[in-house]
Coordinates of C-alpha atoms and ligand atoms in Angstrom, one line a residue:
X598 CA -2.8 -29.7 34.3
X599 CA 1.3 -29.5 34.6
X600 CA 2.6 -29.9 37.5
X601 CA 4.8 -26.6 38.1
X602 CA 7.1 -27.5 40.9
X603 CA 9.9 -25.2 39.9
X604 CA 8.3 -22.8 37.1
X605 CA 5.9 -19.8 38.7
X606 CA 3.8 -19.4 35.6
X607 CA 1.3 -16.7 34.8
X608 CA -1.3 -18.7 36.4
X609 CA -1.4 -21.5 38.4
X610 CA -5.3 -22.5 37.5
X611 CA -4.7 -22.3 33.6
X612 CA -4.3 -25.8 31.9
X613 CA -1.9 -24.4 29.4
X614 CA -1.7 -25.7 26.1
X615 CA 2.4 -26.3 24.8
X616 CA 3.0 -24.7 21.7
X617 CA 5.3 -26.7 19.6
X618 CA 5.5 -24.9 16.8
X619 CA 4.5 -21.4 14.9
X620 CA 4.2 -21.1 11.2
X621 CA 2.7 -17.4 9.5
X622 CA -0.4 -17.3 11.9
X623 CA -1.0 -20.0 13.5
X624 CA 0.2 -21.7 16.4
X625 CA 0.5 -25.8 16.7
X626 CA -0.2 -27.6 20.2
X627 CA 1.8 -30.5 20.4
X628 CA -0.6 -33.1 18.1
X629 CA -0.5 -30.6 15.7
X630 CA -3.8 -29.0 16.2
X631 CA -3.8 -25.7 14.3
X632 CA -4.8 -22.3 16.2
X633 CA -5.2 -19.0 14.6
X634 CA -2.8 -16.3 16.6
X635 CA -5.8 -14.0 16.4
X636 CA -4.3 -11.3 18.6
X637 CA -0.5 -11.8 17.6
X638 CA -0.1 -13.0 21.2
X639 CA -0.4 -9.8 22.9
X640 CA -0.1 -7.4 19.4
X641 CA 3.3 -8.2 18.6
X642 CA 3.6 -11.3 16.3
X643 CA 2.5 -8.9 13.7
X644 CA 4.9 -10.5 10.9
X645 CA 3.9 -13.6 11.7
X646 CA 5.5 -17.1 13.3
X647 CA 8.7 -19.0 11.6
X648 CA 9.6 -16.2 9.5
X649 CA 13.4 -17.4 8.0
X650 CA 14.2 -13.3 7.2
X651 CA 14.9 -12.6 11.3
X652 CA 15.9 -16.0 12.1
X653 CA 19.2 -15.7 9.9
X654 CA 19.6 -12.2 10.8
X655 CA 19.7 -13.2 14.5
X656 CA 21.9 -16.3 14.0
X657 CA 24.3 -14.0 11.8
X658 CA 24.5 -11.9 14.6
X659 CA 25.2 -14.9 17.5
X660 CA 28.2 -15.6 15.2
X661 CA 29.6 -12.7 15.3
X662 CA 28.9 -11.6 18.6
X663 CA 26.4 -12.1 21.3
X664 CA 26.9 -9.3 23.8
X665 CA 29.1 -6.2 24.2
X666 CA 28.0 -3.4 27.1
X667 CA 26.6 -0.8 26.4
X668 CA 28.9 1.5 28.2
X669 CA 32.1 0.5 26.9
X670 CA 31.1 -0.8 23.3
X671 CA 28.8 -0.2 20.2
X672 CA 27.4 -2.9 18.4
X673 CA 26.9 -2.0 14.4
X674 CA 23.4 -3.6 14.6
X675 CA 22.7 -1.6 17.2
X676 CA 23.2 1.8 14.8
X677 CA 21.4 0.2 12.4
X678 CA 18.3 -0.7 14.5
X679 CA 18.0 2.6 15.8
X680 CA 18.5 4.2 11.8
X681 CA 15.5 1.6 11.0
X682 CA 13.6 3.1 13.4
X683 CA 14.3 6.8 12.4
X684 CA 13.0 6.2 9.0
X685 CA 10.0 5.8 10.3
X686 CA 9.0 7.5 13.2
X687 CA 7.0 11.0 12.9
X688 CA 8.5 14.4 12.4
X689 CA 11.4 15.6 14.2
X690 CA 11.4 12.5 16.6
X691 CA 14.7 11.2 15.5
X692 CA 16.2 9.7 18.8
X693 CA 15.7 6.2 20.0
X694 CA 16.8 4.4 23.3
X695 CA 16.7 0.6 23.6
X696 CA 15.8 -0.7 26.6
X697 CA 13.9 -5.1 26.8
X698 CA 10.4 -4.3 27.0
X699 CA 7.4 -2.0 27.1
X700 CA 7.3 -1.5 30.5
X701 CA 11.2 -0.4 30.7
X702 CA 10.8 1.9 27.9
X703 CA 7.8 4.2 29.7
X704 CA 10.2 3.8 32.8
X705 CA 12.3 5.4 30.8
X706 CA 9.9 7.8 29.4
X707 CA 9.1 9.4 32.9
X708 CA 12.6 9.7 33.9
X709 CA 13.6 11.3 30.6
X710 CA 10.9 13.8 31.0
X711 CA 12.5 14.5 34.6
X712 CA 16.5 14.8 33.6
X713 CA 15.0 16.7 30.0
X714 CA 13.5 20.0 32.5
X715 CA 16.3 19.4 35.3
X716 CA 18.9 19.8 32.5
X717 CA 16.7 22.5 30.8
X718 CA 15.9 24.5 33.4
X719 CA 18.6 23.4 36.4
X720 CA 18.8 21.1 39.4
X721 CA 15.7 23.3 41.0
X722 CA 13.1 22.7 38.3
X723 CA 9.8 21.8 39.8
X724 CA 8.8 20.0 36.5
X725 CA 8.2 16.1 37.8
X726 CA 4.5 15.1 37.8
X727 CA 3.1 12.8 34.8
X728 CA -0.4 12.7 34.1
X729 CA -2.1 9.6 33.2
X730 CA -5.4 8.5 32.7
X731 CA -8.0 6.0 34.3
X732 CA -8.4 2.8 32.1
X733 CA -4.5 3.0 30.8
X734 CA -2.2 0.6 31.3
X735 CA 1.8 1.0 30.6
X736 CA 3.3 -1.6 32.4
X737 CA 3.9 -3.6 35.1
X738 CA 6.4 -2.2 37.1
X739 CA 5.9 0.3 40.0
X740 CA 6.8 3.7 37.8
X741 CA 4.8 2.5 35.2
X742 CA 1.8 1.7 37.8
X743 CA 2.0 5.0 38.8
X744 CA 1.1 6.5 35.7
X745 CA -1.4 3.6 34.7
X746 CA -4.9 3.4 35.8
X747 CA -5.7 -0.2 34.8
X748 CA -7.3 -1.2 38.7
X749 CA -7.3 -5.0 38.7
X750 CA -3.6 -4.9 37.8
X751 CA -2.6 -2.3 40.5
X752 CA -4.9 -2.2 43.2
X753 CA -3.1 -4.3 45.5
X754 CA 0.2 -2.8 44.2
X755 CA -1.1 0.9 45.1
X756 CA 0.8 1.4 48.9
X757 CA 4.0 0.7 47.2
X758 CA 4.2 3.9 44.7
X759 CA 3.3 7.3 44.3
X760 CA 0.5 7.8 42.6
X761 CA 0.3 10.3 39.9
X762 CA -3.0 12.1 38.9
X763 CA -5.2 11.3 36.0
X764 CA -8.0 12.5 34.0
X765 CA -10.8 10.4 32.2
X766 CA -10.1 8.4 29.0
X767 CA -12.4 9.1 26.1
X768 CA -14.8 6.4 26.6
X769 CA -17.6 7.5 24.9
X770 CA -19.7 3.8 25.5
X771 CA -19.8 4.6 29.5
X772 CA -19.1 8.6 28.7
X773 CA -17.9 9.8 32.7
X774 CA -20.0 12.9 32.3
X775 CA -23.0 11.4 30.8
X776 CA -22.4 13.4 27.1
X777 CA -22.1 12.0 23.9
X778 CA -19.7 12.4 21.0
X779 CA -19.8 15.0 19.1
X780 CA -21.9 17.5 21.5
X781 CA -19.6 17.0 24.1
X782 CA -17.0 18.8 22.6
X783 CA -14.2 16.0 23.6
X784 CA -14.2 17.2 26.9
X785 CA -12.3 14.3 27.9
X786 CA -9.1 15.8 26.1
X787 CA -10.1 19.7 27.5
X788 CA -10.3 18.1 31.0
X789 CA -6.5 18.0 30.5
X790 CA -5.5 21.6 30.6
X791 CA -8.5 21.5 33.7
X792 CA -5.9 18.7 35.4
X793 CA -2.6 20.7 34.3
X794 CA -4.2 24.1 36.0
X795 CA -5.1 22.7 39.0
X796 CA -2.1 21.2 39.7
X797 CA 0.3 24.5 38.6
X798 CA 2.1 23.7 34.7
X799 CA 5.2 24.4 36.8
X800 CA 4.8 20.9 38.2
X801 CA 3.9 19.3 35.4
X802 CA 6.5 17.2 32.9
X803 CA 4.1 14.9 30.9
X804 CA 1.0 13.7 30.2
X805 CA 1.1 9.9 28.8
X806 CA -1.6 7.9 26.9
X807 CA -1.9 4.8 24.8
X808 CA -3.3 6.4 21.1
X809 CA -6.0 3.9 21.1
X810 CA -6.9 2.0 25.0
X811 CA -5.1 -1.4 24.3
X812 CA -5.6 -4.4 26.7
X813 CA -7.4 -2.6 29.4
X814 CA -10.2 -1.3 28.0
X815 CA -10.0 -3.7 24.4
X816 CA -9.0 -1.7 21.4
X817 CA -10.8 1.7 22.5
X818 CA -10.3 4.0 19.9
X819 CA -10.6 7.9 20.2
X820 CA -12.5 10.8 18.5
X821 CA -10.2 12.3 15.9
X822 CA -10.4 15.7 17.7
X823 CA -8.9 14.2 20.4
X824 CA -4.8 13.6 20.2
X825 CA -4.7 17.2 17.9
X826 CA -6.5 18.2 21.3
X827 CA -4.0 17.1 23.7
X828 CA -1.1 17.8 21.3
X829 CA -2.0 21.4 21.0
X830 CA -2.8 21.6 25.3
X831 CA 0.5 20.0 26.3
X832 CA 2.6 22.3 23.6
X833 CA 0.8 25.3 25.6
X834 CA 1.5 24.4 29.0
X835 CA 5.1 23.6 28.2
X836 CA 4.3 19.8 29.1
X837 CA 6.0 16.9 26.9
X838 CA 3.1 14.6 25.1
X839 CA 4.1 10.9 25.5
X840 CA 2.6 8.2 23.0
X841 CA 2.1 4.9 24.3
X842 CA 2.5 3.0 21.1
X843 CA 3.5 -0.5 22.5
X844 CA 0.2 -2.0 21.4
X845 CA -0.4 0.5 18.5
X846 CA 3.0 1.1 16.9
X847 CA 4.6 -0.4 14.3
X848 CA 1.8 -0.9 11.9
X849 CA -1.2 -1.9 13.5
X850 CA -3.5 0.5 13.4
X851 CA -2.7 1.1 9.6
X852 CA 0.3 4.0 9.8
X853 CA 3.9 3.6 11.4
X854 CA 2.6 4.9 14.5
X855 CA -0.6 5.3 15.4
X856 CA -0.6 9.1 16.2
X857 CA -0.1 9.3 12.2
X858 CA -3.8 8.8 11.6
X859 CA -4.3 12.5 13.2
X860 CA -1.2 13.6 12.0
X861 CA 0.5 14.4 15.7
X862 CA 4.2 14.1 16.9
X863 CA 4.3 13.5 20.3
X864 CA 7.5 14.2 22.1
X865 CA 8.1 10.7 23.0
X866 CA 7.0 7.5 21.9
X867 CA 7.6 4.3 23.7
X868 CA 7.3 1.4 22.0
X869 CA 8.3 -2.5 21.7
X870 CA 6.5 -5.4 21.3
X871 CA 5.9 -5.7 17.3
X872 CA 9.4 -3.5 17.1
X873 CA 11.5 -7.5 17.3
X874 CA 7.9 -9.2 15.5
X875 CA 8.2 -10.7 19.1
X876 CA 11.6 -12.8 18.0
X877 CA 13.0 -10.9 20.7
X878 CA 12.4 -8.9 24.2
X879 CA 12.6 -5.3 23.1
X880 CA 11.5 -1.8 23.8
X881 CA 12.2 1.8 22.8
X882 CA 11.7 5.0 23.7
X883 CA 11.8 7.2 20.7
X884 CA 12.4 11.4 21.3
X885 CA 12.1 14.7 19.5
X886 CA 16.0 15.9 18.3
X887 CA 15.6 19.0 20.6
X888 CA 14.7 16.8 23.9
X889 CA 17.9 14.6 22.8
X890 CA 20.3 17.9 21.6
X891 CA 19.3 19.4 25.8
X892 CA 21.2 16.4 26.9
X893 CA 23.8 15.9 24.7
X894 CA 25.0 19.8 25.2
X895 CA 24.2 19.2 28.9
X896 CA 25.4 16.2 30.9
X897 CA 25.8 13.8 28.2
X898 CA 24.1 11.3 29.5
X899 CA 20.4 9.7 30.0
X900 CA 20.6 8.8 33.8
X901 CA 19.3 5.0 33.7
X902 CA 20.5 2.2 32.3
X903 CA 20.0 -1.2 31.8
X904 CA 22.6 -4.3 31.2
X905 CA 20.9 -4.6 27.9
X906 CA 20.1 -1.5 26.4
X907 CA 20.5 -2.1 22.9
X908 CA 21.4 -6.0 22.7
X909 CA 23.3 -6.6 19.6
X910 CA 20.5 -9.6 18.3
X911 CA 17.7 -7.7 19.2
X912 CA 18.9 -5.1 17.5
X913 CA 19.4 -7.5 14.4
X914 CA 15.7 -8.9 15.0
X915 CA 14.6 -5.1 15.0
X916 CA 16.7 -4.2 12.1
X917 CA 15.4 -7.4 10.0
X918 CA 11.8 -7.5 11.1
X919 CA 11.7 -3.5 9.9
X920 CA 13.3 -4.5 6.7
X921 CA 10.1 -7.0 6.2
X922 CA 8.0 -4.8 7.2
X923 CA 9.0 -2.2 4.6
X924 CA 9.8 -4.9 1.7
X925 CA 6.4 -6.3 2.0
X926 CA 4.7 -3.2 2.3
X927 CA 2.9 -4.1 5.3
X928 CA 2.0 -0.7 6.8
X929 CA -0.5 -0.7 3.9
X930 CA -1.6 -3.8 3.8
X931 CA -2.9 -3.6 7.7
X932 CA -4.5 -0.3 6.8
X933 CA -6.5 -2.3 4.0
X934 CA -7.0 -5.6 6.1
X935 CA -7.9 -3.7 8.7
X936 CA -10.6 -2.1 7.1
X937 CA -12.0 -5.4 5.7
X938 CA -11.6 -7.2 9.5
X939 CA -13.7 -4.0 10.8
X940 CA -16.9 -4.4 8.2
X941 CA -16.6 -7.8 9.3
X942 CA -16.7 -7.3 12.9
X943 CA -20.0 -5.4 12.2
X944 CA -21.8 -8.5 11.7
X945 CA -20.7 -9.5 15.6
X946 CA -23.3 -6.9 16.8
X947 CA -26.1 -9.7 16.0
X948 CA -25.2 -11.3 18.7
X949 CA -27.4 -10.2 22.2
X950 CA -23.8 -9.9 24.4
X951 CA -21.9 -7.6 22.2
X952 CA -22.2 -4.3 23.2
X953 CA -19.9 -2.2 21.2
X954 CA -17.4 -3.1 18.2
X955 CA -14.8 -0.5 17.9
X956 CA -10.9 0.0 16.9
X957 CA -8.7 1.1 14.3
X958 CA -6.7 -1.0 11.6
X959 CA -5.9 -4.5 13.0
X960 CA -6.9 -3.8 16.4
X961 CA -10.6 -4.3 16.9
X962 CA -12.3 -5.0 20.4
X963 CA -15.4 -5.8 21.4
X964 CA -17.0 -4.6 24.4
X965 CA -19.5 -8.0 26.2
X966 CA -22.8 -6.9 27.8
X967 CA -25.3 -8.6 30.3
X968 CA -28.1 -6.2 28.6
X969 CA -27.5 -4.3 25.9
X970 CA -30.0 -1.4 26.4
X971 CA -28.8 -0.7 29.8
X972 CA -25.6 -1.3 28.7
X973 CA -25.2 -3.3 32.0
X974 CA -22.1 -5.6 32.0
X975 CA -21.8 -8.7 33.3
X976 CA -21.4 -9.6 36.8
X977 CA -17.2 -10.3 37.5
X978 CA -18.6 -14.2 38.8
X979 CA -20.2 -14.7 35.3
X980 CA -16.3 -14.6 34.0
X981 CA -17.7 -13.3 30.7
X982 CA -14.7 -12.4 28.7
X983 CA -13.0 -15.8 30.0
X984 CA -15.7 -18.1 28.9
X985 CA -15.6 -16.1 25.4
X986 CA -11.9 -17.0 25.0
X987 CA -12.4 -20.5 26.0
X988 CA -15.4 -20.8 23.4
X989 CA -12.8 -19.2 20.6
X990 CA -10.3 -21.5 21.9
X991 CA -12.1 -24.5 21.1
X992 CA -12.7 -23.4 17.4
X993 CA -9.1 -22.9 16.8
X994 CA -8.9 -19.3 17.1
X995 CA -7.3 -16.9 20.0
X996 CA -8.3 -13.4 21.1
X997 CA -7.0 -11.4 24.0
X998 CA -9.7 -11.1 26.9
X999 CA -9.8 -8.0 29.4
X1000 CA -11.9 -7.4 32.6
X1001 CA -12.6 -4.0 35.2
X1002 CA -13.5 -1.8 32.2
X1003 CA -16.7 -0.3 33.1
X1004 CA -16.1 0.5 36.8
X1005 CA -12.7 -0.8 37.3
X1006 CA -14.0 -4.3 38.8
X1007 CA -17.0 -5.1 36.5
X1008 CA -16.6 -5.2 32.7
X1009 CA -15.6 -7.9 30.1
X1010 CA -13.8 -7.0 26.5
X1011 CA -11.7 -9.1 24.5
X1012 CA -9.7 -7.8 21.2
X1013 CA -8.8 -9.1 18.2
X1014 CA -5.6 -8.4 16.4
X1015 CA -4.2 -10.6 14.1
X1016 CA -0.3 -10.9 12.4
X1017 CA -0.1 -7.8 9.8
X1018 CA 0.4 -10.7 7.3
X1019 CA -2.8 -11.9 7.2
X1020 CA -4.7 -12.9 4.0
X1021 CA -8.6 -12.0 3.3
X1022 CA -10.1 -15.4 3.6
X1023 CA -8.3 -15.7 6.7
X1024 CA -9.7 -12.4 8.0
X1025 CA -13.4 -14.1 7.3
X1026 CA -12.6 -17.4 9.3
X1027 CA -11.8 -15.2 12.1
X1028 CA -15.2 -13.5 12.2
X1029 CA -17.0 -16.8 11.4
X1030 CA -15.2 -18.8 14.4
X1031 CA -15.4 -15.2 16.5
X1032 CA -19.4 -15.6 15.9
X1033 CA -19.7 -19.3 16.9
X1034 CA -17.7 -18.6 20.4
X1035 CA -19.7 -15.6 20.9
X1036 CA -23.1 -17.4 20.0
X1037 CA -21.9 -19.8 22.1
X1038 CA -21.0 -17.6 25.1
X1039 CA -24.4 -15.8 24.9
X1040 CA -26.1 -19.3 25.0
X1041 CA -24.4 -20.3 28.3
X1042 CA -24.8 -16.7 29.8
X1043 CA -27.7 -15.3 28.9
X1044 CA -31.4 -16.8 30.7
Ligands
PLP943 C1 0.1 0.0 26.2 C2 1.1 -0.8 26.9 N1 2.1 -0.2 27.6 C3 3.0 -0.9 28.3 C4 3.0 -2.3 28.3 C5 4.1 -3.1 29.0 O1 4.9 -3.8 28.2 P1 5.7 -5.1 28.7 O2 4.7 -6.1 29.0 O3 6.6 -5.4 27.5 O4 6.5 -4.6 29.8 C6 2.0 -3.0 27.6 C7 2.0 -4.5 27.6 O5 1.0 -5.1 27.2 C8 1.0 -2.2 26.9 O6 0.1 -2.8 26.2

């Protein structure tokens, strides 16, 4: 265990392993030990470790310059990040803002929706409430909180913000009202104009969700009925649809963005992560041209800013990692690997603790149960998911565990998302270590 005097890390009862080096998708400790990045760290290593391509583009960049402020100058990588982007986000949503992370760029998703109806409809405009849902999570700060309704990361945090109202996800494995897909009509996504009418549309600016449930509910994908659904509800009530892609965009689900597979443009889309291939903190918050057009004819500025809102080597690690992206067709190649890793997956259900596969493209979760009949999870002391990762661990290969899902305490998940890159017969050593830790898991938790 390291002694961390000076460093507060994540945790201080993990025995963290150093990682030396990164090369495609794996990770080396320092004897050289090989692990499989089996969920692109958190969904964002998607084009792999060591890749020369962004590593030049950033260096070029450091040489020419490393920093000019945003107010006062603009940074040619900068323009050319944000045309990257443009090329391939959906419809009419043309408009991106850099901000450092995923958590600044839904910050700055809720505050656009606010200055987008004040500047629309004037200084009195009673537009300011964003609905969320339960089981979503969007960031870590206290805005972002507010929206969010991931309970083990907020429940202490809750006296310190406003809370904002939220429906049900579609969580059709513990269905809230008991229905099953497809007699239930989605009523998960028609309990949103419910939510939006009892609260008055006149208060009501957004409704934000992540396209498919990332780390808080492991890789929950939804009906296909359900973003047209909530596209076409939002549209009526005058309310602006926000996309959480900062798992789900930029390839990993198989499409650009993940509300492609439905064929829906949001208003906004906030994304990062994947946007840099993780060679650099990034985030974006992507509009429609009218939203952007409201402000430029009206103040002429976004309210908010940050120091580095569009950094000039991010915006080169953007700028290269789309130009990867695009040269090696990688969009595709998720959708197809993805495919391949789901059949595999299938084979997971075997095993007596897995409860539910599920997910889209290269994001695939599994849902861990106590009894699978019942559909009972595991008690929180049993530390279900954590035991699975260790048990992955030891056979080389890492997945991203999640707790609180069925009943915002109880519940163990962990997904599996590898780098975009990833070849077939490494897809098939993932499913044959993921079936020893979870054979092994079962063994130790099961009587
Ligand atoms: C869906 C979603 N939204 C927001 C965030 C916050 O992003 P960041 O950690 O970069 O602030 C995350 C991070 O995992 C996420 O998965």
């Amino acid at each position: 265990m390291q002694d961390f005097n000076h460093l507060i890390p994540r945790s201080y009862k993990t025995d963290f392993k150093i990682a030396s080096r990164g090369e495609g998708i794996y990770i080396f400790d320092e004897k050289g030990t090989p692990y499989i990045d089996g969920c692109s760290g958190a969904l964002l290593s998607s084009i792999g470790h060591g890749n020369r391509a962004i590593i030049e583009a950033m260096v070029r960049q450091l040489e020419q310059i490393e920093f000019a402020h945003p107010s006062r100058w603009m940074c040619p990588a900068v323009l050319e990040a944000a045309e990257e982007i443009a090329a391939i986000t959906p419809g009419d949503i043309k408009n991106v803002w850099f901000v450092s992370g995923g958590s600044e760029a839904v910050e700055s998703a809720i505050k656009f929706s606010r200055q987008y109806f004040v500047e629309r409809d004037g200084v009195n405009s009673s537009k300011s409430i964003v609905i969320g849902r339960w089981n979503s999570y969007h960031g870590s700060t206290l805005g972002t909180m507010a929206v969010g309704g991931s309970m083990p990361r907020r429940r202490i945090f809750s006296p310190l913000f406003k809370e904002f109202p939220k429906i049900q996800p579609h969580y059709c494995y513990r269905c809230s009202y008991g229905q099953s897909y497809p007699s239930c009509g989605v009523r998960c996504a028609h309990e949103l104009e419910t939510e939006i009418k009892r609260i008055g549309p006149q208060y009501v600016a957004a409704f934000i969700a992540e396209p498919v449930v990332g780390s808080t509910v492991g890789a929950l994908h939804p009906p296909r009925e359900y973003w047209p659904i909530v596209r076409e509800i939002c549209s009526r009530y005058d309310v602006l649809l926000i996309a959480d892609e900062i798992m789900t965009g930029i390839g990993r689900t198989g499409k650009a963005f993940c509300v492609d597979n439905w064929e829906v443009v949001p208003d906004i889309i906030c994304s990062a992560k994947a946007m840099s291939g993780g060679y650099s903190p990034v985030g974006g918050m992507f509009v429609r041209t009218p939203l952007a057009e409201t402000l430029r004819k009206g103040s002429g500025s976004f309210i908010h800013g940050h120091t580095y809102n569009g950094n000039p080597v991010t915006a080169a690690a953007v700028a290269a990692t789309m130009r990867f992206i695009r040269e090696n067709n990688l969009f595709e190649k998720a959708a197809v690997m993805g495919e391949y890793l789901g059949k595999g997956m299938e084979r997971l259900l075997d095993n007596p603790i897995v409860g539910e596969v599920r997910g889209l493209g290269l994001m695939r979760g599994v849902e861990l149960v106590r009894d699978r009949k019942s559909r009972e999870p595991f008690a929180p002391s049993a530390k279900a998911a954590l035991k699975l990762t260790q048990e992955c661990l030891a056979r080389g290969l890492v997945v991203y565990p999640g707790t609180g899902q069925a009943d915002g305490i109880a519940g163990d998940q962990f997904m599996v998302a590898p780098p975009l890159i990833v070849q077939k017969e490494e897809i098939d050593e993932i499913v044959n270590r993921l079936e020893e830790g979870l054979k092994a898991t079962a063994e130790a938790l099961l009587p």
